[in-house]
PDB file of C-alpha atoms in Angstrom:
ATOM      1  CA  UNK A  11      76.724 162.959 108.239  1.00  0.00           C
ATOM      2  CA  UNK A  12      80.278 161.543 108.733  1.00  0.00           C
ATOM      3  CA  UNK A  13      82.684 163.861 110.295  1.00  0.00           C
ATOM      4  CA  UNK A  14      85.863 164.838 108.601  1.00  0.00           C
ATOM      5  CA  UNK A  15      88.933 163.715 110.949  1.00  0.00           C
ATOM      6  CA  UNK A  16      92.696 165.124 110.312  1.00  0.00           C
ATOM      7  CA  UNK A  17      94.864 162.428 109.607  1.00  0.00           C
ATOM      8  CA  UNK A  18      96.573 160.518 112.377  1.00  0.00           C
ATOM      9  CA  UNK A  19     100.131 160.774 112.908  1.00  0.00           C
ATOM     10  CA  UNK A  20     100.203 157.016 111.274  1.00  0.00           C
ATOM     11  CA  UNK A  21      99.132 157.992 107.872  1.00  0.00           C
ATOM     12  CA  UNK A  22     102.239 160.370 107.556  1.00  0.00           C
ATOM     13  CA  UNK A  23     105.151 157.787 106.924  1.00  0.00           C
ATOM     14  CA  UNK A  24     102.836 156.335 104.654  1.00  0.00           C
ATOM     15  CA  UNK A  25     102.379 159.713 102.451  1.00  0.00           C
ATOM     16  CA  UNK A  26     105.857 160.414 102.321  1.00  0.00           C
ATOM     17  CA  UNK A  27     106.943 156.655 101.170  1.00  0.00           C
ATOM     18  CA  UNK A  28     104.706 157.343  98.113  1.00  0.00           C
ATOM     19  CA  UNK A  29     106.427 161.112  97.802  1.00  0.00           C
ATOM     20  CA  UNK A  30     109.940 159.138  98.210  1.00  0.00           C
ATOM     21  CA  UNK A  31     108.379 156.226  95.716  1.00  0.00           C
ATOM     22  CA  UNK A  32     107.460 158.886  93.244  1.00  0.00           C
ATOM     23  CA  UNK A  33     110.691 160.983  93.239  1.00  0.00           C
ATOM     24  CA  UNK A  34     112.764 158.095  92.455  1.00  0.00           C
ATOM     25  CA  UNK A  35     110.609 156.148  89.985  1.00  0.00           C
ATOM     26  CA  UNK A  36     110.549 159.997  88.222  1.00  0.00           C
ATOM     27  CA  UNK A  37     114.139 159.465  88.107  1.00  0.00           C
ATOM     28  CA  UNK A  38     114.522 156.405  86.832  1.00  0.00           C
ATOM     29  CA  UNK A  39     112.445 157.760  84.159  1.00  0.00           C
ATOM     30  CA  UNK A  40     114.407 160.505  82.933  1.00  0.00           C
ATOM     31  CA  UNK A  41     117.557 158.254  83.062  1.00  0.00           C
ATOM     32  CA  UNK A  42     115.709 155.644  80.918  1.00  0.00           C
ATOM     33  CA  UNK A  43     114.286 158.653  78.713  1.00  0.00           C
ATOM     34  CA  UNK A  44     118.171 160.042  78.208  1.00  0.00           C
ATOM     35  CA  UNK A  45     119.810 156.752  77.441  1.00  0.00           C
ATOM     36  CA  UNK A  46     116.735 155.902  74.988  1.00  0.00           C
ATOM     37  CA  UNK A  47     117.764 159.636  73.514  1.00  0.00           C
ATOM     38  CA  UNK A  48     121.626 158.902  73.287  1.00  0.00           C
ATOM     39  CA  UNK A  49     120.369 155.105  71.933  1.00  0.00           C
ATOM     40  CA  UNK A  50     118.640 156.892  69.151  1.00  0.00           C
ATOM     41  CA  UNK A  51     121.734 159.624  68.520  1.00  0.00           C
ATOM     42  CA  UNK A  52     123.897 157.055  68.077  1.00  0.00           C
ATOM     43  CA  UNK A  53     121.254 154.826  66.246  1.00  0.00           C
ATOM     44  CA  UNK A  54     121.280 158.100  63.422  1.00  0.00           C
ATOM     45  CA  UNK A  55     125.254 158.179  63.497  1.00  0.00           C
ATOM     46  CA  UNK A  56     125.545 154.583  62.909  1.00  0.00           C
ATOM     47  CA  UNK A  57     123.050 154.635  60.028  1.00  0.00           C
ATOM     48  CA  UNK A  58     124.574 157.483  58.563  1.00  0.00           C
ATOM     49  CA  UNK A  59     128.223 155.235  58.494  1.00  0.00           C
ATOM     50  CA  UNK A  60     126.125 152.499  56.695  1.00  0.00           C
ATOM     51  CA  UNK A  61     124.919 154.568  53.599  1.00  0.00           C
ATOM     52  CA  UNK A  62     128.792 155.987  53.670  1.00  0.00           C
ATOM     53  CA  UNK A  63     129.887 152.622  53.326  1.00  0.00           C
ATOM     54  CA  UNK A  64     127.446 151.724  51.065  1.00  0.00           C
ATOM     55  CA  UNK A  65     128.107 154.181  48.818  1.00  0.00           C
ATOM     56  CA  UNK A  66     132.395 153.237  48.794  1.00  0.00           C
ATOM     57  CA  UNK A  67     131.174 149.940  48.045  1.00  0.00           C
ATOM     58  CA  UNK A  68     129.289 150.556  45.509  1.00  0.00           C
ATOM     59  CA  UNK A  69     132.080 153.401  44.069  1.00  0.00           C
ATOM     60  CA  UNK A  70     134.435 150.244  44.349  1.00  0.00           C
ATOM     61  CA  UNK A  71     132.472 147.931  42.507  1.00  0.00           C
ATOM     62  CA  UNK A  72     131.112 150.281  39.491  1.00  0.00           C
ATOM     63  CA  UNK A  73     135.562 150.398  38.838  1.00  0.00           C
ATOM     64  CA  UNK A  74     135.305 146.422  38.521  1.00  0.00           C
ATOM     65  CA  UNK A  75     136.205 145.798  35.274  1.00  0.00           C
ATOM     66  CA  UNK A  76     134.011 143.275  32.905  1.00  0.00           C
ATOM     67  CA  UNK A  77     134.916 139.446  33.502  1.00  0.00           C
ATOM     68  CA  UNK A  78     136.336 139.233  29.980  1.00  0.00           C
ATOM     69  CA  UNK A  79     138.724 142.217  31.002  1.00  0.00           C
ATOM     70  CA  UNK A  80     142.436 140.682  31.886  1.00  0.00           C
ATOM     71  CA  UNK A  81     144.039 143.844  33.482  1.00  0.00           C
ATOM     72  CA  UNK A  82     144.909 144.131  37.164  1.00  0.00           C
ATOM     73  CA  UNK A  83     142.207 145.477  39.152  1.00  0.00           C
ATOM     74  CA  UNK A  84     142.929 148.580  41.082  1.00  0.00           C
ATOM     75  CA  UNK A  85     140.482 148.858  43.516  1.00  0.00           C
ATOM     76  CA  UNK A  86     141.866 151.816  45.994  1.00  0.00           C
ATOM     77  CA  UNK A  87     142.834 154.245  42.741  1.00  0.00           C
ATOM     78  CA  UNK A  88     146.483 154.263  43.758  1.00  0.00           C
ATOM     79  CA  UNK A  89     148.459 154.545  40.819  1.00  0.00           C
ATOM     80  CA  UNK A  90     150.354 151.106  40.453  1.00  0.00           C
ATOM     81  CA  UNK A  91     153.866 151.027  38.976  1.00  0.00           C
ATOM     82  CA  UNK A  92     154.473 148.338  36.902  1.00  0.00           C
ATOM     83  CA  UNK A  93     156.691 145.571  38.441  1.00  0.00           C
ATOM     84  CA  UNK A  94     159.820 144.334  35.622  1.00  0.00           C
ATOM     85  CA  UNK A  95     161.120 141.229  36.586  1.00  0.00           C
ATOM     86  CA  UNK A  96     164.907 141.778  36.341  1.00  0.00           C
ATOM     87  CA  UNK A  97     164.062 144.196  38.915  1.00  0.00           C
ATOM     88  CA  UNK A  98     163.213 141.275  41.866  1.00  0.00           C
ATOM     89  CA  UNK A  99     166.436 139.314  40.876  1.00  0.00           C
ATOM     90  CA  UNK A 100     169.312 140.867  43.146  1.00  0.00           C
ATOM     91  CA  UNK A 101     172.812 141.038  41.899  1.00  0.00           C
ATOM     92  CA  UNK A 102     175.440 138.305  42.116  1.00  0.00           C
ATOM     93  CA  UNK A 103     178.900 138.429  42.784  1.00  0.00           C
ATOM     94  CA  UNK A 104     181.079 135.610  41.513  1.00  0.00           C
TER      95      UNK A 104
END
């Protein structure tokens, strides 16, 4: 039979080193687990944006009139005012 000895005083640094090891490999984990978290908030936010601009886009493009249509297009909805040329000539004197 082998006898059990206590550990020598040697073995101690060597214990804690791992404890130390573990601690801060645990924290780098939860850091890399809360930025992968934020990574996939903002992941959710940005997709969201897409389909919103997707869906102006495609609002935009169903107000395209056909090719064989001449009128202005008015893409943004404002209401456009129509422009009468004698209005862009300023008056003379003589």
């Amino acid at each position: 039979m082998t006898e059990h000895t206590p550990h020598s005083l040697d073995d101690l640094p060597e214990s804690d080193s791992i404890a130390t090891s573990v601690q801060r490999l645990s924290r780098k984990i939860r850091l890399i687990a809360d930025a992968v978290n934020a990574l996939n908030q903002d992941r959710g936010q940005l997709e969201g944006k897409i389909e919103d601009a997707q869906k102006r886009i495609q609002h935009i493009l169903s107000r395209l009139p056909e090719q064989s249509d001449g009128r202005q297009l008015n893409l943004l909805g404002e209401p456009v005012t129509p422009t009468n040329p004698e209005d862009d000539n300023e008056p003379t004197t003589h």
